[in-house]
Tab-separated table of C-alpha atoms in Angstrom:
chain	number	residue	atom	x	y	z
A	1	UNK	CA	-25.137	182.962	156.220
A	2	UNK	CA	-24.975	182.402	159.947
A	3	UNK	CA	-22.973	184.577	162.307
A	4	UNK	CA	-20.685	181.660	162.972
A	5	UNK	CA	-19.887	181.498	159.242
A	6	UNK	CA	-17.664	184.567	159.456
A	7	UNK	CA	-15.394	182.830	161.945
A	8	UNK	CA	-15.183	179.716	159.759
A	9	UNK	CA	-15.068	181.384	156.338
A	10	UNK	CA	-11.404	182.242	156.728
A	11	UNK	CA	-10.699	178.612	157.464
A	12	UNK	CA	-12.908	177.215	154.752
A	13	UNK	CA	-10.388	177.637	151.924
A	14	UNK	CA	-7.596	176.276	154.076
A	15	UNK	CA	-9.836	173.335	154.938
A	16	UNK	CA	-10.589	172.794	151.261
A	17	UNK	CA	-6.864	172.904	150.469
A	18	UNK	CA	-6.124	170.517	153.349
A	19	UNK	CA	-3.910	173.017	155.098
A	20	UNK	CA	-5.708	173.172	158.448
A	21	UNK	CA	-4.563	171.836	161.775
A	22	UNK	CA	-6.505	169.054	163.480
A	23	UNK	CA	-8.166	171.588	165.743
A	24	UNK	CA	-9.216	173.766	162.816
A	25	UNK	CA	-10.525	170.738	160.941
A	26	UNK	CA	-12.657	169.783	163.948
A	27	UNK	CA	-14.035	173.335	164.084
A	28	UNK	CA	-14.881	173.507	160.364
A	29	UNK	CA	-16.428	170.045	160.177
A	30	UNK	CA	-18.597	170.803	163.206
A	31	UNK	CA	-19.831	173.963	161.511
A	32	UNK	CA	-20.442	172.306	158.142
A	33	UNK	CA	-22.900	169.857	159.681
A	34	UNK	CA	-25.289	172.715	160.511
A	35	UNK	CA	-24.548	175.180	157.705
A	36	UNK	CA	-25.803	174.472	154.154
A	37	UNK	CA	-24.370	177.819	152.954
A	38	UNK	CA	-20.808	176.843	153.815
A	39	UNK	CA	-21.394	173.353	152.439
A	40	UNK	CA	-22.442	174.986	149.152
A	41	UNK	CA	-19.373	177.185	149.211
A	42	UNK	CA	-17.234	174.106	149.609
A	43	UNK	CA	-19.048	172.300	146.792
A	44	UNK	CA	-18.605	175.365	144.638
A	45	UNK	CA	-14.849	175.312	145.189
A	46	UNK	CA	-14.820	171.635	144.286
A	47	UNK	CA	-16.734	172.389	141.079
A	48	UNK	CA	-14.284	175.123	140.183
A	49	UNK	CA	-11.340	172.799	140.745
A	50	UNK	CA	-12.894	170.248	138.404
A	51	UNK	CA	-13.519	172.871	135.754
A	52	UNK	CA	-9.901	173.972	135.812
A	53	UNK	CA	-8.321	170.567	136.181
A	54	UNK	CA	-10.241	168.249	133.863
A	55	UNK	CA	-9.519	169.937	130.491
A	56	UNK	CA	-5.821	170.070	131.361
A	57	UNK	CA	-5.796	166.396	132.365
A	58	UNK	CA	-7.588	165.413	129.194
A	59	UNK	CA	-5.210	167.387	126.991
A	60	UNK	CA	-2.258	165.708	128.712
A	61	UNK	CA	-3.650	162.214	128.222
A	62	UNK	CA	-4.114	162.809	124.495
A	63	UNK	CA	-0.503	163.822	124.008
A	64	UNK	CA	2.291	161.668	122.642
A	65	UNK	CA	5.554	162.780	124.189
A	66	UNK	CA	8.379	160.624	122.746
A	67	UNK	CA	8.796	162.854	119.710
A	68	UNK	CA	9.082	165.837	122.049
A	69	UNK	CA	12.112	164.183	123.617
A	70	UNK	CA	13.621	163.638	120.166
A	71	UNK	CA	13.240	167.334	119.448
A	72	UNK	CA	14.879	168.202	122.771
A	73	UNK	CA	17.825	165.901	122.022
A	74	UNK	CA	18.266	167.451	118.572
A	75	UNK	CA	18.127	170.961	119.986
A	76	UNK	CA	20.781	170.151	122.602
A	77	UNK	CA	23.042	168.590	119.936
A	78	UNK	CA	22.692	171.676	117.776
A	79	UNK	CA	23.632	173.944	120.616
A	80	UNK	CA	26.681	171.839	121.413
A	81	UNK	CA	28.161	172.463	117.954
A	82	UNK	CA	30.070	175.587	118.841
A	83	UNK	CA	31.580	177.710	116.117
A	84	UNK	CA	35.351	178.013	115.591
A	85	UNK	CA	35.119	181.574	116.839
A	86	UNK	CA	33.503	180.441	120.069
A	87	UNK	CA	36.186	177.751	120.433
A	88	UNK	CA	38.912	180.354	119.936
A	89	UNK	CA	37.297	182.640	122.450
A	90	UNK	CA	36.968	179.886	125.013
A	91	UNK	CA	40.607	178.861	124.411
A	92	UNK	CA	41.719	182.445	124.896
A	93	UNK	CA	39.594	182.623	127.996
A	94	UNK	CA	41.089	179.443	129.416
A	95	UNK	CA	44.751	180.084	128.614
A	96	UNK	CA	46.347	181.750	131.679
A	97	UNK	CA	49.005	183.443	129.549
A	98	UNK	CA	46.475	184.854	127.124
A	99	UNK	CA	44.228	185.818	129.974
A	100	UNK	CA	46.816	188.407	131.038
A	101	UNK	CA	46.331	190.245	127.737
A	102	UNK	CA	50.100	190.372	127.202
A	103	UNK	CA	49.507	188.762	123.841
A	104	UNK	CA	47.839	191.848	122.411
A	105	UNK	CA	51.037	193.973	121.909
A	106	UNK	CA	52.949	190.862	120.793
A	107	UNK	CA	50.368	190.101	118.111
A	108	UNK	CA	50.352	193.755	117.069
A	109	UNK	CA	54.139	193.756	116.620
A	110	UNK	CA	54.011	190.535	114.600
A	111	UNK	CA	51.321	191.948	112.350
A	112	UNK	CA	53.309	195.163	111.737
A	113	UNK	CA	56.468	193.168	110.957
A	114	UNK	CA	54.550	190.936	108.587
A	115	UNK	CA	53.153	193.954	106.783
A	116	UNK	CA	56.592	195.524	106.359
A	117	UNK	CA	58.159	192.266	105.183
A	118	UNK	CA	55.364	191.690	102.721
A	119	UNK	CA	55.806	195.156	101.310
A	120	UNK	CA	59.531	194.572	100.813
A	121	UNK	CA	58.998	191.167	99.223
A	122	UNK	CA	56.258	192.346	96.973
A	123	UNK	CA	58.174	195.391	95.811
A	124	UNK	CA	58.778	194.516	92.191
A	125	UNK	CA	62.264	194.544	90.709
A	126	UNK	CA	62.368	195.497	87.082
A	127	UNK	CA	61.767	192.582	84.888
A	128	UNK	CA	62.148	192.620	81.233
A	129	UNK	CA	60.423	189.411	80.483
A	130	UNK	CA	57.553	191.253	78.901
A	131	UNK	CA	59.862	193.496	76.889
A	132	UNK	CA	59.978	193.042	73.173
A	133	UNK	CA	62.688	193.953	70.726
A	134	UNK	CA	61.563	196.818	68.626
A	135	UNK	CA	64.828	197.576	66.861
A	136	UNK	CA	68.130	195.883	66.199
A	137	UNK	CA	70.971	197.781	64.649
A	138	UNK	CA	74.246	196.240	63.618
A	139	UNK	CA	77.388	198.264	63.087
A	140	UNK	CA	81.056	197.480	62.763
A	141	UNK	CA	81.953	198.470	66.282
A	142	UNK	CA	78.794	197.796	68.272
A	143	UNK	CA	75.421	196.200	67.963
A	144	UNK	CA	72.418	197.924	69.422
A	145	UNK	CA	69.226	196.298	70.625
A	146	UNK	CA	66.277	198.363	71.717
A	147	UNK	CA	63.701	196.754	73.993
A	148	UNK	CA	60.491	198.339	74.912
A	149	UNK	CA	58.114	197.318	77.611
A	150	UNK	CA	54.637	198.728	77.509
A	151	UNK	CA	53.763	197.432	80.917
A	152	UNK	CA	56.604	199.135	82.751
A	153	UNK	CA	56.734	202.024	80.314
A	154	UNK	CA	60.400	201.425	79.932
A	155	UNK	CA	62.888	201.351	77.082
A	156	UNK	CA	66.124	199.381	77.302
A	157	UNK	CA	68.930	200.143	74.895
A	158	UNK	CA	71.567	197.467	74.901
A	159	UNK	CA	74.952	198.231	73.306
A	160	UNK	CA	77.229	195.305	72.788
A	161	UNK	CA	79.770	193.891	70.456
A	162	UNK	CA	79.775	190.347	69.428
A	163	UNK	CA	83.073	189.525	71.170
A	164	UNK	CA	82.248	191.088	74.522
A	165	UNK	CA	78.601	190.765	75.307
A	166	UNK	CA	79.062	191.935	78.881
A	167	UNK	CA	79.641	195.435	77.705
A	168	UNK	CA	76.218	196.845	77.938
A	169	UNK	CA	74.507	199.909	79.022
A	170	UNK	CA	71.111	200.379	80.353
A	171	UNK	CA	69.312	203.543	80.070
A	172	UNK	CA	65.826	204.362	81.028
A	173	UNK	CA	63.572	206.813	79.490
B	1	UNK	CA	14.534	165.068	147.607
B	2	UNK	CA	15.412	161.407	147.708
B	3	UNK	CA	18.885	160.071	147.176
B	4	UNK	CA	18.072	158.745	143.718
B	5	UNK	CA	16.886	162.151	142.555
B	6	UNK	CA	19.955	163.875	143.975
B	7	UNK	CA	22.148	161.499	141.970
B	8	UNK	CA	20.070	162.045	138.873
B	9	UNK	CA	20.396	165.809	139.143
B	10	UNK	CA	24.106	165.516	139.854
B	11	UNK	CA	24.588	163.436	136.686
B	12	UNK	CA	22.605	165.933	134.681
B	13	UNK	CA	24.705	168.767	136.096
B	14	UNK	CA	27.753	166.997	134.676
B	15	UNK	CA	26.188	167.037	131.220
B	16	UNK	CA	24.755	163.501	131.168
B	17	UNK	CA	21.934	163.524	128.620
B	18	UNK	CA	20.670	160.134	129.797
B	19	UNK	CA	20.014	161.705	133.181
B	20	UNK	CA	18.087	164.488	131.490
B	21	UNK	CA	16.031	161.847	129.699
B	22	UNK	CA	15.165	160.274	133.058
B	23	UNK	CA	14.152	163.675	134.410
B	24	UNK	CA	12.076	164.220	131.285
B	25	UNK	CA	10.336	160.849	131.736
B	26	UNK	CA	9.548	161.718	135.318
B	27	UNK	CA	8.365	165.298	134.915
B	28	UNK	CA	7.256	165.955	131.338
B	29	UNK	CA	3.549	165.533	132.071
B	30	UNK	CA	3.671	167.955	134.967
B	31	UNK	CA	5.545	170.440	132.798
B	32	UNK	CA	2.982	170.035	130.042
B	33	UNK	CA	0.049	170.465	132.421
B	34	UNK	CA	1.355	173.794	133.688
B	35	UNK	CA	2.296	174.962	130.190
B	36	UNK	CA	-1.080	173.961	128.814
B	37	UNK	CA	-2.826	175.520	131.803
B	38	UNK	CA	-1.180	178.861	131.013
B	39	UNK	CA	-1.491	178.953	127.244
B	40	UNK	CA	-4.406	176.519	126.676
B	41	UNK	CA	-3.021	175.719	123.273
B	42	UNK	CA	-1.558	172.343	122.332
B	43	UNK	CA	1.310	173.354	120.024
B	44	UNK	CA	2.331	176.257	122.201
B	45	UNK	CA	2.358	174.018	125.264
B	46	UNK	CA	4.546	171.431	123.510
B	47	UNK	CA	6.966	174.168	122.435
B	48	UNK	CA	7.189	175.271	126.044
B	49	UNK	CA	7.921	171.696	127.199
B	50	UNK	CA	10.765	171.505	124.696
B	51	UNK	CA	12.124	174.903	125.659
B	52	UNK	CA	11.974	174.110	129.387
B	53	UNK	CA	14.014	170.903	129.147
B	54	UNK	CA	16.641	172.443	126.867
B	55	UNK	CA	16.863	175.369	129.254
B	56	UNK	CA	17.018	172.993	132.222
B	57	UNK	CA	19.959	171.105	130.717
B	58	UNK	CA	21.864	174.363	130.304
B	59	UNK	CA	21.022	175.851	133.686
B	60	UNK	CA	20.698	172.881	136.026
B	61	UNK	CA	24.182	173.677	137.340
B	62	UNK	CA	22.556	176.620	139.110
B	63	UNK	CA	20.277	174.327	141.098
B	64	UNK	CA	21.767	174.170	144.585
B	65	UNK	CA	19.272	171.777	146.135
B	66	UNK	CA	17.922	174.278	148.664
B	67	UNK	CA	14.349	173.555	147.579
B	68	UNK	CA	12.590	170.630	145.980
B	69	UNK	CA	13.674	170.061	142.425
B	70	UNK	CA	10.097	170.110	141.143
B	71	UNK	CA	9.436	173.552	142.626
B	72	UNK	CA	12.570	174.763	140.819
B	73	UNK	CA	11.229	173.164	137.655
B	74	UNK	CA	7.720	174.554	138.178
B	75	UNK	CA	9.122	178.044	138.496
B	76	UNK	CA	11.061	177.573	135.278
B	77	UNK	CA	7.960	176.300	133.480
B	78	UNK	CA	5.800	179.154	134.667
B	79	UNK	CA	8.392	181.783	133.703
B	80	UNK	CA	8.936	180.158	130.310
B	81	UNK	CA	5.208	179.929	129.667
B	82	UNK	CA	4.708	183.593	130.543
B	83	UNK	CA	7.686	184.642	128.403
B	84	UNK	CA	6.373	182.490	125.594
B	85	UNK	CA	2.969	184.133	125.730
B	86	UNK	CA	4.561	187.574	125.658
B	87	UNK	CA	6.941	186.651	122.862
B	88	UNK	CA	4.098	185.405	120.751
B	89	UNK	CA	2.573	188.803	121.320
B	90	UNK	CA	-0.899	187.503	121.738
B	91	UNK	CA	-3.378	186.527	124.333
B	92	UNK	CA	-4.877	183.156	123.784
B	93	UNK	CA	-8.270	184.633	123.340
B	94	UNK	CA	-11.138	182.258	123.294
B	95	UNK	CA	-14.077	182.566	120.985
B	96	UNK	CA	-15.980	184.421	123.657
B	97	UNK	CA	-16.168	188.166	123.478
B	98	UNK	CA	-14.075	190.335	125.760
B	99	UNK	CA	-17.024	191.722	127.668
B	100	UNK	CA	-17.948	188.284	128.868
B	101	UNK	CA	-21.464	188.216	127.507
B	102	UNK	CA	-21.382	184.459	127.407
B	103	UNK	CA	-24.680	182.889	128.316
B	104	UNK	CA	-25.272	179.176	128.577
B	105	UNK	CA	-27.574	177.920	125.913
B	106	UNK	CA	-30.808	176.566	127.346
B	107	UNK	CA	-31.227	174.132	124.479
B	108	UNK	CA	-27.852	172.612	125.170
B	109	UNK	CA	-28.442	172.625	128.875
B	110	UNK	CA	-31.681	170.740	128.570
B	111	UNK	CA	-30.713	168.641	125.595
B	112	UNK	CA	-28.672	165.473	125.398
B	113	UNK	CA	-25.549	167.153	123.910
B	114	UNK	CA	-23.481	166.885	127.008
B	115	UNK	CA	-20.286	166.984	124.961
B	116	UNK	CA	-21.243	170.289	123.438
B	117	UNK	CA	-21.868	171.702	126.855
B	118	UNK	CA	-18.477	170.498	128.013
B	119	UNK	CA	-16.846	172.173	125.036
B	120	UNK	CA	-18.605	175.400	125.849
B	121	UNK	CA	-17.551	175.100	129.441
B	122	UNK	CA	-13.926	174.565	128.484
B	123	UNK	CA	-14.037	177.682	126.350
B	124	UNK	CA	-15.631	179.594	129.157
B	125	UNK	CA	-13.013	178.443	131.680
B	126	UNK	CA	-10.249	179.303	129.240
B	127	UNK	CA	-11.707	182.746	128.787
B	128	UNK	CA	-12.115	183.236	132.544
B	129	UNK	CA	-8.538	182.135	133.275
B	130	UNK	CA	-7.278	184.657	130.749
B	131	UNK	CA	-8.967	187.376	132.745
B	132	UNK	CA	-6.891	186.653	135.837
B	133	UNK	CA	-3.608	188.355	136.676
B	134	UNK	CA	-0.798	185.920	135.981
B	135	UNK	CA	0.053	185.478	139.691
B	136	UNK	CA	-3.488	184.387	140.499
B	137	UNK	CA	-3.580	182.169	137.447
B	138	UNK	CA	-0.304	180.522	138.487
B	139	UNK	CA	-1.609	180.007	142.016
B	140	UNK	CA	-4.785	178.355	140.750
B	141	UNK	CA	-2.880	176.088	138.376
B	142	UNK	CA	-0.359	175.034	141.006
B	143	UNK	CA	-3.105	174.290	143.506
B	144	UNK	CA	-6.030	173.001	141.450
B	145	UNK	CA	-4.138	171.144	138.732
B	146	UNK	CA	-0.929	170.091	140.446
B	147	UNK	CA	-2.202	169.927	144.016
B	148	UNK	CA	0.841	171.671	145.484
B	149	UNK	CA	0.805	172.597	149.153
B	150	UNK	CA	0.958	176.251	150.178
B	151	UNK	CA	4.635	175.837	151.070
B	152	UNK	CA	5.474	174.237	147.722
B	153	UNK	CA	3.601	176.992	145.942
B	154	UNK	CA	5.485	179.618	147.907
B	155	UNK	CA	8.776	177.982	146.861
B	156	UNK	CA	7.728	177.760	143.234
B	157	UNK	CA	6.422	181.316	143.105
B	158	UNK	CA	9.150	182.852	145.238
B	159	UNK	CA	6.765	184.439	147.729
B	160	UNK	CA	5.401	183.923	151.233
B	161	UNK	CA	2.615	181.513	152.188
B	162	UNK	CA	0.442	184.520	153.050
B	163	UNK	CA	0.841	185.832	149.509
B	164	UNK	CA	0.008	182.394	148.127
B	165	UNK	CA	-3.217	182.289	150.167
B	166	UNK	CA	-4.138	185.778	149.071
B	167	UNK	CA	-3.541	184.985	145.371
B	168	UNK	CA	-5.567	181.811	145.659
B	169	UNK	CA	-8.417	183.542	147.446
B	170	UNK	CA	-8.721	186.428	144.984
B	171	UNK	CA	-8.171	184.149	142.019
B	172	UNK	CA	-10.987	181.862	143.121
B	173	UNK	CA	-13.242	184.778	143.917
B	174	UNK	CA	-12.688	186.359	140.518
B	175	UNK	CA	-13.125	183.176	138.573
B	176	UNK	CA	-16.265	182.270	140.492
B	177	UNK	CA	-17.674	185.658	139.516
B	178	UNK	CA	-16.797	185.023	135.896
B	179	UNK	CA	-18.184	181.495	135.971
B	180	UNK	CA	-21.130	182.262	138.209
B	181	UNK	CA	-23.528	180.442	135.901
B	182	UNK	CA	-21.600	177.247	136.413
B	183	UNK	CA	-20.014	177.528	139.817
B	184	UNK	CA	-21.954	179.495	142.364
B	185	UNK	CA	-19.960	181.889	144.517
B	186	UNK	CA	-19.333	180.877	148.095
B	187	UNK	CA	-22.298	181.554	150.271
B	188	UNK	CA	-24.868	181.230	147.513
B	189	UNK	CA	-26.697	178.104	146.660
B	190	UNK	CA	-26.909	177.398	142.987
B	191	UNK	CA	-30.100	176.882	141.116
B	192	UNK	CA	-30.853	174.479	138.304
B	193	UNK	CA	-28.879	176.670	135.863
B	194	UNK	CA	-25.718	175.410	137.485
B	195	UNK	CA	-25.378	172.000	135.848
B	196	UNK	CA	-21.901	171.192	137.081
B	197	UNK	CA	-22.088	172.161	140.641
B	198	UNK	CA	-20.985	169.310	142.789
B	199	UNK	CA	-20.569	166.867	139.926
B	200	UNK	CA	-17.768	168.302	137.813
B	201	UNK	CA	-17.425	168.267	134.060
B	202	UNK	CA	-17.690	164.527	133.727
């Protein structure tokens, strides 16, 4: 390597990458004419570039890309199908009223009211539909019917006379 | 960026899939080259291409047009390729051993099996590239494969031109050391054992 190589070596890579100014190019090309070492260095860089580039170029040429696009399209379509939960969230996010979070106590009150109402509605009134007559006693003054319900663990004794059936008495045991 | 490309990007930002298709047609080979350059594996590279364009469609709204679109895309490809490699949890190790005891076969060198030699060379280059830090690898791919200028590389890599030059220099130096049997280091003339010097793979 010549002494002048050290001054050019810093420029050699820039020259190879075509990033030098006109003045620098003139300097490097003047040096290269007399310096086989720097010419070799340049050739070596060219060889390295080829080694890196050619396999990549060849792999690219062998590839068929249309089906890649089809896969991309399918993937985008899949991602666009948002779930109902995401839709609800985005709706909540967009609604200015709901954005203020005032809806939270309102919803809480509604839920509590619904729970109470449901409890009241569902509270069962006695029903005797599943009761069965276990005894029937006739007398001159009154008739007696005894119902028993296994489900409600309840016994109904019904006193009545034939003329006035409204006269009845319920007793629970 | 030309006017046509600005319009294309604007359409894509509004969710136009046709515009994305046009971007794909224009850039998919470049994306594949970088992806393949990083992973050196066909299926992995194709997966990266797919991932990049899906990601691009979702995030193109963030592109403000301050740099060239392709440098924005290159950065996305490189990041995706690196993430992909990490996610797969493997290095794309070539058949060569880790210590680098690869020696060119004299029979092949002297014989007519040029294709075999090329295959060996490809494996050797793949192995050598894997040895580089990812920044140097990216710099080499952007410059040697894509032919980006220093400024474009700086944009794509998010660093200064000085850093780009440094990464390129050390990347080349390292890879020339690793491939010294094929590409002589600067300042040394190569002997007959350097079959590709000055003539390339083909």
